Structure formats: structure tokens, C-alpha cells
């Protein structure tokens, strides 16, 4: 069964550093998403991406965040200058679109900002 | 009012028990509804979509009441492997794809 994959599984970084989180969505899916979950809190939507552009973003997704699909398979989330409060689990998800709205989640990247 | 609200639990039940979880959502225009399960420190995994007519998948039954903005999940004959956090998830607005998650209800099935 096709799955969303994410790398790395864990990332430790210093405050102020840039990080790039990588995702490979399910191959025939058209919509891609990033969510985050701070430890002990609920899953929160960050951004959705379709046809090589952002289609929706939340208030959390400010100027320090960006997304990109650099090639035909990868989907990345960049955090430009990490803050302590960016420490969270970041989940990538994808959906087929075309009326099939179920979103399938990757295993996540646990980001720790020191 | 919270957008998607769930009883956090935990629900501690013996194996074989029937357990029900409830969820309310704030936006009457919400379009799509799901139950996901999340094991500790893992990704949310789709358990089932929830349809207006109600739907069943094996031991799991989901119901939607649009008038009351209420969703339920019933688990019959609980197994130890059902122990997890159950997330009520709603697509709140037409034309948007962002999912809004509840905080989850924790279930612990005991031998």
C-alpha cells in the first residue's frame, strides 16, 4: 500500500538555524499538506499545496515558513530561522483530490530546537 | 467555543467492552468528517470517514448528526490493540481542505 514518507525522522537544531523537512507524498496524489503537533497538543494545519502553489495557509504559517516541490516527488517545508516554539512533530499529508478528500499522513519529523 | 471539541478521557475499559466517543463541531457549514486514530508519538491514521447516513466498519460505527453538530464513534468488543487516542477531524469550510482536529480522546483497553 502506498505511503507518505518523511525524512529525517528526528532533527535537532539550534535556535536561529534553518531547517528543511522533506516529504514524498503518495505518487498519484495532487494535494499536499503540512501539519504540526506540539507535544501534548492537538494537530494543527499549516499549509496546503496544489499545482505548484500554496492553496491555503493558517496563521501559524508566517514568513519564516516556506514550502516547495523542487522535483516531481519531494515536497519540502523550510523554517528559515527556528525558534524554541517551533519544536514539534511535523506531519506531511497528501490527498488524491478530484473529490477524494481523505488525507494520508506520513510518520512525521520530530523537530527539537535548542 | 472550540472548533472541534472532544472529551479527553482517558476511557479505561476492559477487553470486550463497548465504548462510545462523542465530538461536537462549531461550524454548521462543515462538510467532511473523519475519525482518525493516533498511537503514542505516531502519525494520525484514518479510521473511517463519517457520512450523514451513518456508517459501519466491522466493530466500528460512526454517526453524524448535522442538526446538533455532533459526531460519534462506537467501538464494540474492544481489543487491547484498540488502545490509542481517537481524533475527531472536520473539514470546516466548503472549498477549503484544511482539516481541523480535536484534541483527541484517549482509550485504554485493559486485559
Coordinates of C-alpha atoms in Angstrom, one line a residue:
Chain A
X1 CA 0.0 0.0 0.0
X2 CA 1.5 3.4 -1.0
X3 CA 2.6 5.6 1.9
X4 CA 3.7 9.1 2.6
X5 CA 7.3 9.1 3.7
X6 CA 9.2 11.8 5.6
X7 CA 12.9 12.5 6.3
X8 CA 14.5 12.9 8.7
X9 CA 12.6 11.2 11.5
X10 CA 14.3 13.4 14.0
X11 CA 16.1 16.7 13.7
X12 CA 17.8 18.7 16.4
X13 CA 18.8 22.3 15.6
X14 CA 20.0 25.4 17.3
X15 CA 17.7 28.4 17.6
X16 CA 18.1 30.7 14.6
X17 CA 19.2 27.9 12.2
X18 CA 17.3 27.0 9.1
X19 CA 15.8 23.5 8.7
X20 CA 14.3 21.7 5.8
X21 CA 11.9 18.9 6.3
X22 CA 11.3 16.5 3.5
X23 CA 8.3 14.5 2.4
X24 CA 7.5 12.2 -0.5
X25 CA 3.7 12.2 -1.0
X26 CA 1.8 9.3 -2.4
X27 CA 2.6 9.2 -6.1
X28 CA -0.8 9.9 -7.7
X29 CA -1.9 12.5 -5.2
X30 CA -2.4 16.1 -6.2
X31 CA -2.7 17.9 -2.9
X32 CA 0.0 18.1 -0.3
X33 CA -0.1 19.4 3.3
X34 CA 1.9 20.2 6.3
X35 CA 0.6 19.9 9.9
X36 CA 2.3 20.2 13.2
X37 CA 1.7 18.8 16.6
X38 CA 3.4 20.4 19.6
X39 CA 3.9 17.8 22.4
X40 CA 0.7 17.2 24.3
X41 CA -1.4 19.4 22.0
X42 CA -3.7 18.9 19.0
X43 CA -2.6 18.5 15.4
X44 CA -2.7 21.9 13.6
X45 CA -2.9 22.7 9.9
X46 CA 0.0 24.8 8.5
X47 CA -0.4 24.9 4.7
X48 CA -1.8 23.1 1.6
X49 CA -0.2 23.0 -1.8
X50 CA -1.6 22.3 -5.2
X51 CA -0.4 22.7 -8.7
X52 CA 2.9 24.1 -7.5
X53 CA 1.5 26.8 -5.3
X54 CA 0.1 27.4 -1.9
X55 CA -3.7 27.0 -1.9
X56 CA -4.3 27.6 1.9
X57 CA -2.3 28.6 4.9
X58 CA -3.0 29.1 8.5
X59 CA -2.0 31.9 10.8
X60 CA 0.9 29.8 12.1
X61 CA 2.4 29.7 8.6
X62 CA 4.1 33.1 8.7
X63 CA 7.1 34.5 6.7
X64 CA 9.6 32.2 8.4
X65 CA 7.9 29.2 6.7
X66 CA 8.0 28.2 3.1
X67 CA 7.1 25.2 1.0
X68 CA 8.4 23.9 -2.3
X69 CA 8.1 21.0 -4.6
X70 CA 11.7 21.0 -6.0
X71 CA 11.2 18.0 -8.2
X72 CA 8.5 15.5 -9.2
X73 CA 8.5 13.6 -5.9
X74 CA 9.7 15.7 -3.0
X75 CA 7.7 18.3 -1.0
X76 CA 9.6 20.3 1.5
X77 CA 8.9 22.6 4.4
X78 CA 11.6 25.1 5.2
X79 CA 11.8 27.0 8.5
X80 CA 14.1 29.9 8.0
X81 CA 15.1 30.9 11.5
X82 CA 13.9 28.4 14.0
X83 CA 12.5 29.4 17.4
X84 CA 12.2 27.4 20.5
X85 CA 8.4 27.2 20.0
X86 CA 8.9 25.6 16.6
X87 CA 9.8 22.4 18.5
X88 CA 7.0 19.9 17.4
X89 CA 6.2 16.9 15.3
X90 CA 5.7 17.9 11.7
X91 CA 3.4 15.7 9.6
X92 CA 3.2 15.8 5.9
X93 CA 0.0 14.6 4.3
X94 CA -1.4 14.1 0.8
X95 CA -4.7 13.5 -0.8
X96 CA -5.8 12.5 -4.2
X97 CA -8.2 15.4 -4.8
X98 CA -10.8 15.1 -7.6
X99 CA -13.5 14.5 -4.9
X100 CA -11.3 12.1 -2.9
X101 CA -10.6 14.2 0.2
X102 CA -9.1 11.7 2.6
X103 CA -5.7 12.9 3.7
X104 CA -3.0 10.3 4.4
X105 CA -0.3 11.2 6.9
X106 CA 3.4 10.5 6.9
X107 CA 5.2 9.3 10.0
X108 CA 6.4 12.7 10.9
X109 CA 9.6 14.5 11.7
X110 CA 10.3 15.4 15.3
X111 CA 12.0 18.8 15.4
X112 CA 13.7 19.9 18.6
X113 CA 15.0 23.5 18.7
X114 CA 17.6 24.2 21.4
Chain B
X1 CA -16.1 27.9 21.6
X2 CA -13.5 25.4 20.5
X3 CA -13.9 24.4 16.8
X4 CA -13.8 20.7 17.4
X5 CA -14.4 19.5 20.9
X6 CA -13.9 16.1 22.4
X7 CA -13.8 14.6 25.9
X8 CA -10.1 14.0 26.5
X9 CA -10.7 10.9 28.6
X10 CA -8.9 8.6 29.4
X11 CA -11.5 5.9 28.9
X12 CA -10.3 2.8 30.7
X13 CA -12.4 -0.2 29.6
X14 CA -12.0 -4.0 29.9
X15 CA -11.5 -6.1 26.8
X16 CA -14.8 -6.9 25.1
X17 CA -16.5 -3.7 26.3
X18 CA -18.4 -1.3 24.1
X19 CA -17.2 2.3 24.3
X20 CA -18.6 5.4 22.7
X21 CA -16.8 8.7 21.9
X22 CA -18.5 12.0 21.1
X23 CA -17.4 15.1 19.3
X24 CA -19.0 18.4 18.6
X25 CA -18.0 20.9 16.0
X26 CA -18.7 24.7 15.8
X27 CA -19.2 25.4 12.1
X28 CA -22.6 24.3 10.7
X29 CA -21.1 24.6 7.2
X30 CA -18.6 21.8 7.8
X31 CA -18.5 19.4 5.0
X32 CA -16.4 16.3 5.8
X33 CA -16.0 14.4 8.9
X34 CA -13.5 11.7 10.0
X35 CA -12.3 9.7 12.8
X36 CA -8.5 9.1 12.9
X37 CA -6.6 7.1 15.5
X38 CA -3.2 8.2 16.8
X39 CA -0.8 5.9 18.7
X40 CA 1.7 7.5 21.0
X41 CA 4.1 9.7 19.1
X42 CA 2.9 8.4 15.7
X43 CA 1.0 9.9 12.8
X44 CA -2.8 10.1 12.7
X45 CA -4.2 7.2 10.7
X46 CA -7.6 7.3 9.1
X47 CA -10.1 5.0 10.9
X48 CA -13.2 6.0 9.0
X49 CA -15.0 8.7 7.2
X50 CA -18.3 9.7 8.7
X51 CA -21.4 10.1 6.5
X52 CA -24.8 11.6 7.2
X53 CA -26.4 8.2 6.9
X54 CA -24.0 6.7 9.5
X55 CA -21.6 4.0 8.6
X56 CA -20.1 0.9 10.0
X57 CA -16.8 -0.9 9.5
X58 CA -16.5 -4.1 11.4
X59 CA -16.6 -3.3 15.1
X60 CA -16.7 0.5 14.5
X61 CA -19.8 2.6 13.9
X62 CA -19.8 6.3 13.2
X63 CA -22.8 8.6 13.3
X64 CA -23.2 12.2 12.2
X65 CA -26.0 14.5 13.5
X66 CA -25.8 17.7 11.4
X67 CA -28.6 19.4 13.3
X68 CA -26.8 19.0 16.6
X69 CA -23.3 19.3 15.0
X70 CA -22.3 16.1 16.7
X71 CA -20.3 13.1 15.7
X72 CA -20.0 9.8 17.5
X73 CA -17.8 6.7 17.3
X74 CA -18.8 3.4 18.8
X75 CA -16.4 0.6 19.3
X76 CA -17.8 -2.8 20.1
X77 CA -15.9 -5.8 21.5
X78 CA -12.8 -3.7 22.4
X79 CA -9.4 -5.3 21.8
X80 CA -6.2 -4.4 23.5
X81 CA -5.0 -3.2 20.2
X82 CA -7.7 -0.5 20.2
X83 CA -5.8 1.4 22.9
X84 CA -4.9 4.7 21.2
X85 CA -6.1 8.3 21.0
X86 CA -9.1 8.8 18.8
X87 CA -9.2 12.1 16.9
X88 CA -12.3 13.7 15.7
X89 CA -11.4 15.6 12.5
X90 CA -13.5 18.0 10.5
X91 CA -13.2 19.9 7.2
X92 CA -14.8 23.1 8.4
X93 CA -15.5 25.1 5.2
X94 CA -16.6 24.4 1.7
X95 CA -13.7 24.9 -0.7
X96 CA -11.1 24.5 2.0
X97 CA -9.1 21.4 2.5
X98 CA -7.5 22.2 5.9
X99 CA -8.5 19.7 8.5
X100 CA -9.4 20.8 12.0
X101 CA -8.5 18.3 14.7
X102 CA -10.0 17.8 18.1
X103 CA -7.6 17.2 21.0
X104 CA -8.4 13.5 21.0
X105 CA -10.0 11.0 23.4
X106 CA -7.6 8.5 24.9
X107 CA -8.8 4.9 25.1
X108 CA -7.0 2.3 27.2
X109 CA -8.3 -1.2 26.9
X110 CA -7.3 -3.4 29.8
X111 CA -7.0 -7.2 29.9

